[in-house]
Amino acid sequence: MTGLTHLDEDGAARMVDVSAKAVTAREAIASGRIGMSDEAAKAITDGLVKKGDVLAVARVAGIMAAKRTADLIPLCHPIALSAVTVDFDLDESGVTVTATARTAGQTGVEMEALTAASTALLTIYDMAKALDKGMVIDNVRLIAKTGGKSGDWRRTS
């Protein structure tokens, strides 16, 4: 079972011991998109969704989710986040969400950024589903990460 860090020598699941790792500044950026009808996109842009301000609620949901990642993803370490941002890029066919998570710690924040982006996207769906039940969430992915033993990484495609 060598090479699989979340399995012990007997193949049992385990949380990786990061106690010997150096504390470093770490950042991760994740993104995803929700495609929707022109009508739903316009309602979100114009602030006309009956449930309220879709993007404000989605931003708070994404931040809250990042803070709870260890409760949602088995074997994730609880991380003291120093910052989480959730940003939106709207167009006539949907919303792109970009989430950034930062910490100074012994393990990375990729899962927190991905959880923030995913939850923000799900919240947009929930808030606007009365306008378009056929919305599609896709392309959720890590964009970049900095810090830690493995160093910096950036998506090239």
PDB file of C-alpha atoms in Angstrom:
ATOM      1  CA  MET A   1       0.000   0.000   0.000  1.00  0.00           C
ATOM      2  CA  THR A   2       2.962   2.358  -0.383  1.00  0.00           C
ATOM      3  CA  GLY A   3       2.313   5.752  -1.898  1.00  0.00           C
ATOM      4  CA  LEU A   4      -1.250   6.066  -0.613  1.00  0.00           C
ATOM      5  CA  THR A   5      -0.957   8.498   2.252  1.00  0.00           C
ATOM      6  CA  HIS A   6      -4.454   7.967   3.624  1.00  0.00           C
ATOM      7  CA  LEU A   7      -3.912   4.237   4.124  1.00  0.00           C
ATOM      8  CA  ASP A   8      -1.715   2.624   6.756  1.00  0.00           C
ATOM      9  CA  GLU A   9       0.532  -0.395   6.119  1.00  0.00           C
ATOM     10  CA  ASP A  10      -2.472  -2.719   6.593  1.00  0.00           C
ATOM     11  CA  GLY A  11      -4.665  -0.781   4.155  1.00  0.00           C
ATOM     12  CA  ALA A  12      -6.818   0.859   6.836  1.00  0.00           C
ATOM     13  CA  ALA A  13      -7.909   4.468   6.403  1.00  0.00           C
ATOM     14  CA  ARG A  14      -5.983   7.011   8.454  1.00  0.00           C
ATOM     15  CA  MET A  15      -5.478  10.725   8.802  1.00  0.00           C
ATOM     16  CA  VAL A  16      -1.985  11.708   7.668  1.00  0.00           C
ATOM     17  CA  ASP A  17       0.306  12.851  10.490  1.00  0.00           C
ATOM     18  CA  VAL A  18       1.440  16.369   9.588  1.00  0.00           C
ATOM     19  CA  SER A  19       3.088  17.154  12.941  1.00  0.00           C
ATOM     20  CA  ALA A  20       6.620  17.082  11.478  1.00  0.00           C
ATOM     21  CA  LYS A  21       5.735  19.369   8.562  1.00  0.00           C
ATOM     22  CA  ALA A  22       6.796  23.002   8.651  1.00  0.00           C
ATOM     23  CA  VAL A  23       4.212  25.726   9.108  1.00  0.00           C
ATOM     24  CA  THR A  24       4.122  27.708   5.849  1.00  0.00           C
ATOM     25  CA  ALA A  25       1.824  30.213   4.207  1.00  0.00           C
ATOM     26  CA  ARG A  26      -0.505  28.320   1.912  1.00  0.00           C
ATOM     27  CA  GLU A  27      -3.140  29.388  -0.597  1.00  0.00           C
ATOM     28  CA  ALA A  28      -5.437  27.519  -2.956  1.00  0.00           C
ATOM     29  CA  ILE A  29      -7.762  28.809  -5.667  1.00  0.00           C
ATOM     30  CA  ALA A  30     -10.642  26.734  -7.020  1.00  0.00           C
ATOM     31  CA  SER A  31     -13.274  27.496  -9.602  1.00  0.00           C
ATOM     32  CA  GLY A  32     -16.463  26.108 -11.096  1.00  0.00           C
ATOM     33  CA  ARG A  33     -19.382  27.175 -13.228  1.00  0.00           C
ATOM     34  CA  ILE A  34     -23.148  26.916 -13.192  1.00  0.00           C
ATOM     35  CA  GLY A  35     -24.781  27.225 -16.578  1.00  0.00           C
ATOM     36  CA  MET A  36     -28.392  28.345 -16.787  1.00  0.00           C
ATOM     37  CA  SER A  37     -31.075  29.892 -18.944  1.00  0.00           C
ATOM     38  CA  ASP A  38     -30.800  33.510 -20.029  1.00  0.00           C
ATOM     39  CA  GLU A  39     -33.865  34.234 -17.858  1.00  0.00           C
ATOM     40  CA  ALA A  40     -32.273  32.848 -14.697  1.00  0.00           C
ATOM     41  CA  ALA A  41     -28.958  34.606 -15.353  1.00  0.00           C
ATOM     42  CA  LYS A  42     -30.726  37.918 -15.912  1.00  0.00           C
ATOM     43  CA  ALA A  43     -32.797  37.512 -12.730  1.00  0.00           C
ATOM     44  CA  ILE A  44     -29.624  36.887 -10.711  1.00  0.00           C
ATOM     45  CA  THR A  45     -27.823  39.816 -12.345  1.00  0.00           C
ATOM     46  CA  ASP A  46     -30.779  42.154 -11.788  1.00  0.00           C
ATOM     47  CA  GLY A  47     -31.411  40.973  -8.215  1.00  0.00           C
ATOM     48  CA  LEU A  48     -34.918  39.734  -9.049  1.00  0.00           C
ATOM     49  CA  VAL A  49     -34.796  36.187  -7.638  1.00  0.00           C
ATOM     50  CA  LYS A  50     -37.693  35.775  -5.178  1.00  0.00           C
ATOM     51  CA  LYS A  51     -35.539  34.022  -2.557  1.00  0.00           C
ATOM     52  CA  GLY A  52     -33.277  37.067  -2.248  1.00  0.00           C
ATOM     53  CA  ASP A  53     -29.752  38.126  -3.129  1.00  0.00           C
ATOM     54  CA  VAL A  54     -28.414  34.926  -4.686  1.00  0.00           C
ATOM     55  CA  LEU A  55     -24.773  35.934  -4.792  1.00  0.00           C
ATOM     56  CA  ALA A  56     -24.670  37.318  -1.252  1.00  0.00           C
ATOM     57  CA  VAL A  57     -26.118  34.086   0.114  1.00  0.00           C
ATOM     58  CA  ALA A  58     -23.833  31.958  -2.079  1.00  0.00           C
ATOM     59  CA  ARG A  59     -20.774  33.909  -0.896  1.00  0.00           C
ATOM     60  CA  VAL A  60     -21.629  33.353   2.773  1.00  0.00           C
ATOM     61  CA  ALA A  61     -22.431  29.674   2.106  1.00  0.00           C
ATOM     62  CA  GLY A  62     -19.072  29.162   0.396  1.00  0.00           C
ATOM     63  CA  ILE A  63     -17.159  30.796   3.244  1.00  0.00           C
ATOM     64  CA  MET A  64     -19.062  28.791   5.849  1.00  0.00           C
ATOM     65  CA  ALA A  65     -18.452  25.560   3.930  1.00  0.00           C
ATOM     66  CA  ALA A  66     -14.707  26.197   3.713  1.00  0.00           C
ATOM     67  CA  LYS A  67     -14.651  26.535   7.489  1.00  0.00           C
ATOM     68  CA  ARG A  68     -16.451  23.171   7.832  1.00  0.00           C
ATOM     69  CA  THR A  69     -14.487  21.163   5.261  1.00  0.00           C
ATOM     70  CA  ALA A  70     -13.027  18.776   7.844  1.00  0.00           C
ATOM     71  CA  ASP A  71     -16.596  17.951   8.942  1.00  0.00           C
ATOM     72  CA  LEU A  72     -17.601  17.101   5.366  1.00  0.00           C
ATOM     73  CA  ILE A  73     -14.578  15.360   3.836  1.00  0.00           C
ATOM     74  CA  PRO A  74     -13.320  12.261   5.677  1.00  0.00           C
ATOM     75  CA  LEU A  75      -9.667  12.391   6.747  1.00  0.00           C
ATOM     76  CA  CYS A  76      -9.293  16.136   6.073  1.00  0.00           C
ATOM     77  CA  HIS A  77      -7.465  18.038   8.776  1.00  0.00           C
ATOM     78  CA  PRO A  78      -9.302  20.860  10.531  1.00  0.00           C
ATOM     79  CA  ILE A  79      -7.499  24.005   9.407  1.00  0.00           C
ATOM     80  CA  ALA A  80      -7.387  27.457  10.967  1.00  0.00           C
ATOM     81  CA  LEU A  81      -8.198  29.516   7.900  1.00  0.00           C
ATOM     82  CA  SER A  82      -6.815  33.030   7.760  1.00  0.00           C
ATOM     83  CA  ALA A  83      -8.960  34.095   4.782  1.00  0.00           C
ATOM     84  CA  VAL A  84     -11.602  32.793   2.410  1.00  0.00           C
ATOM     85  CA  THR A  85     -12.972  34.753  -0.533  1.00  0.00           C
ATOM     86  CA  VAL A  86     -15.712  33.776  -2.964  1.00  0.00           C
ATOM     87  CA  ASP A  87     -16.022  35.819  -6.162  1.00  0.00           C
ATOM     88  CA  PHE A  88     -18.457  35.677  -9.066  1.00  0.00           C
ATOM     89  CA  ASP A  89     -18.254  36.355 -12.779  1.00  0.00           C
ATOM     90  CA  LEU A  90     -21.723  36.604 -14.310  1.00  0.00           C
ATOM     91  CA  ASP A  91     -22.612  36.433 -17.977  1.00  0.00           C
ATOM     92  CA  GLU A  92     -25.773  35.790 -19.995  1.00  0.00           C
ATOM     93  CA  SER A  93     -25.509  32.013 -19.623  1.00  0.00           C
ATOM     94  CA  GLY A  94     -24.392  31.507 -16.042  1.00  0.00           C
ATOM     95  CA  VAL A  95     -22.051  32.235 -13.175  1.00  0.00           C
ATOM     96  CA  THR A  96     -18.410  31.296 -12.668  1.00  0.00           C
ATOM     97  CA  VAL A  97     -17.387  31.010  -9.022  1.00  0.00           C
ATOM     98  CA  THR A  98     -13.801  31.439  -7.858  1.00  0.00           C
ATOM     99  CA  ALA A  99     -12.909  30.639  -4.250  1.00  0.00           C
ATOM    100  CA  THR A 100      -9.600  31.345  -2.545  1.00  0.00           C
ATOM    101  CA  ALA A 101      -8.559  29.902   0.815  1.00  0.00           C
ATOM    102  CA  ARG A 102      -5.482  30.903   2.839  1.00  0.00           C
ATOM    103  CA  THR A 103      -3.779  29.640   5.975  1.00  0.00           C
ATOM    104  CA  ALA A 104      -0.430  29.429   7.712  1.00  0.00           C
ATOM    105  CA  GLY A 105      -0.257  25.780   8.592  1.00  0.00           C
ATOM    106  CA  GLN A 106       1.143  22.308   8.109  1.00  0.00           C
ATOM    107  CA  THR A 107      -1.203  21.141   5.375  1.00  0.00           C
ATOM    108  CA  GLY A 108      -2.756  22.669   2.287  1.00  0.00           C
ATOM    109  CA  VAL A 109      -6.086  24.360   1.723  1.00  0.00           C
ATOM    110  CA  GLU A 110      -7.044  22.835  -1.631  1.00  0.00           C
ATOM    111  CA  MET A 111     -10.033  21.004  -0.183  1.00  0.00           C
ATOM    112  CA  GLU A 112     -11.270  24.173   1.540  1.00  0.00           C
ATOM    113  CA  ALA A 113     -11.146  26.158  -1.708  1.00  0.00           C
ATOM    114  CA  LEU A 114     -12.879  23.346  -3.630  1.00  0.00           C
ATOM    115  CA  THR A 115     -15.541  23.004  -0.921  1.00  0.00           C
ATOM    116  CA  ALA A 116     -16.167  26.763  -0.928  1.00  0.00           C
ATOM    117  CA  ALA A 117     -16.585  26.859  -4.723  1.00  0.00           C
ATOM    118  CA  SER A 118     -18.810  23.760  -4.799  1.00  0.00           C
ATOM    119  CA  THR A 119     -21.057  24.976  -2.005  1.00  0.00           C
ATOM    120  CA  ALA A 120     -21.418  28.427  -3.549  1.00  0.00           C
ATOM    121  CA  LEU A 121     -22.461  26.767  -6.817  1.00  0.00           C
ATOM    122  CA  LEU A 122     -24.966  24.517  -5.048  1.00  0.00           C
ATOM    123  CA  THR A 123     -26.397  27.539  -3.249  1.00  0.00           C
ATOM    124  CA  ILE A 124     -26.875  29.387  -6.527  1.00  0.00           C
ATOM    125  CA  TYR A 125     -28.741  26.329  -7.820  1.00  0.00           C
ATOM    126  CA  ASP A 126     -30.923  26.212  -4.716  1.00  0.00           C
ATOM    127  CA  MET A 127     -31.737  29.913  -4.841  1.00  0.00           C
ATOM    128  CA  ALA A 128     -32.579  29.946  -8.573  1.00  0.00           C
ATOM    129  CA  LYS A 129     -34.048  26.477  -9.183  1.00  0.00           C
ATOM    130  CA  ALA A 130     -37.586  27.877  -9.458  1.00  0.00           C
ATOM    131  CA  LEU A 131     -36.402  29.729 -12.574  1.00  0.00           C
ATOM    132  CA  ASP A 132     -34.407  26.893 -14.145  1.00  0.00           C
ATOM    133  CA  LYS A 133     -34.307  23.328 -12.849  1.00  0.00           C
ATOM    134  CA  GLY A 134     -31.990  22.371 -15.722  1.00  0.00           C
ATOM    135  CA  MET A 135     -28.991  24.356 -14.480  1.00  0.00           C
ATOM    136  CA  VAL A 136     -25.710  22.469 -14.811  1.00  0.00           C
ATOM    137  CA  ILE A 137     -22.795  22.681 -12.405  1.00  0.00           C
ATOM    138  CA  ASP A 138     -19.508  21.713 -14.013  1.00  0.00           C
ATOM    139  CA  ASN A 139     -15.800  22.272 -14.364  1.00  0.00           C
ATOM    140  CA  VAL A 140     -15.139  22.418 -10.607  1.00  0.00           C
ATOM    141  CA  ARG A 141     -11.370  22.284 -10.327  1.00  0.00           C
ATOM    142  CA  LEU A 142      -8.266  23.473  -8.559  1.00  0.00           C
ATOM    143  CA  ILE A 143      -6.749  26.461 -10.366  1.00  0.00           C
ATOM    144  CA  ALA A 144      -3.602  27.003  -8.293  1.00  0.00           C
ATOM    145  CA  LYS A 145      -1.938  26.312  -4.964  1.00  0.00           C
ATOM    146  CA  THR A 146       1.072  27.784  -3.227  1.00  0.00           C
ATOM    147  CA  GLY A 147       3.154  26.773  -0.241  1.00  0.00           C
ATOM    148  CA  GLY A 148       4.045  23.529   1.422  1.00  0.00           C
ATOM    149  CA  LYS A 149       6.519  20.763   0.659  1.00  0.00           C
ATOM    150  CA  SER A 150       5.266  20.202  -2.901  1.00  0.00           C
ATOM    151  CA  GLY A 151       5.617  23.901  -3.720  1.00  0.00           C
ATOM    152  CA  ASP A 152       3.564  25.941  -6.120  1.00  0.00           C
ATOM    153  CA  TRP A 153       1.264  24.540  -8.785  1.00  0.00           C
ATOM    154  CA  ARG A 154      -0.900  26.216 -11.425  1.00  0.00           C
ATOM    155  CA  ARG A 155      -3.341  24.670 -13.892  1.00  0.00           C
ATOM    156  CA  THR A 156      -2.045  25.094 -17.416  1.00  0.00           C
ATOM    157  CA  SER A 157      -5.157  24.056 -19.331  1.00  0.00           C
TER     158      SER A 157
END
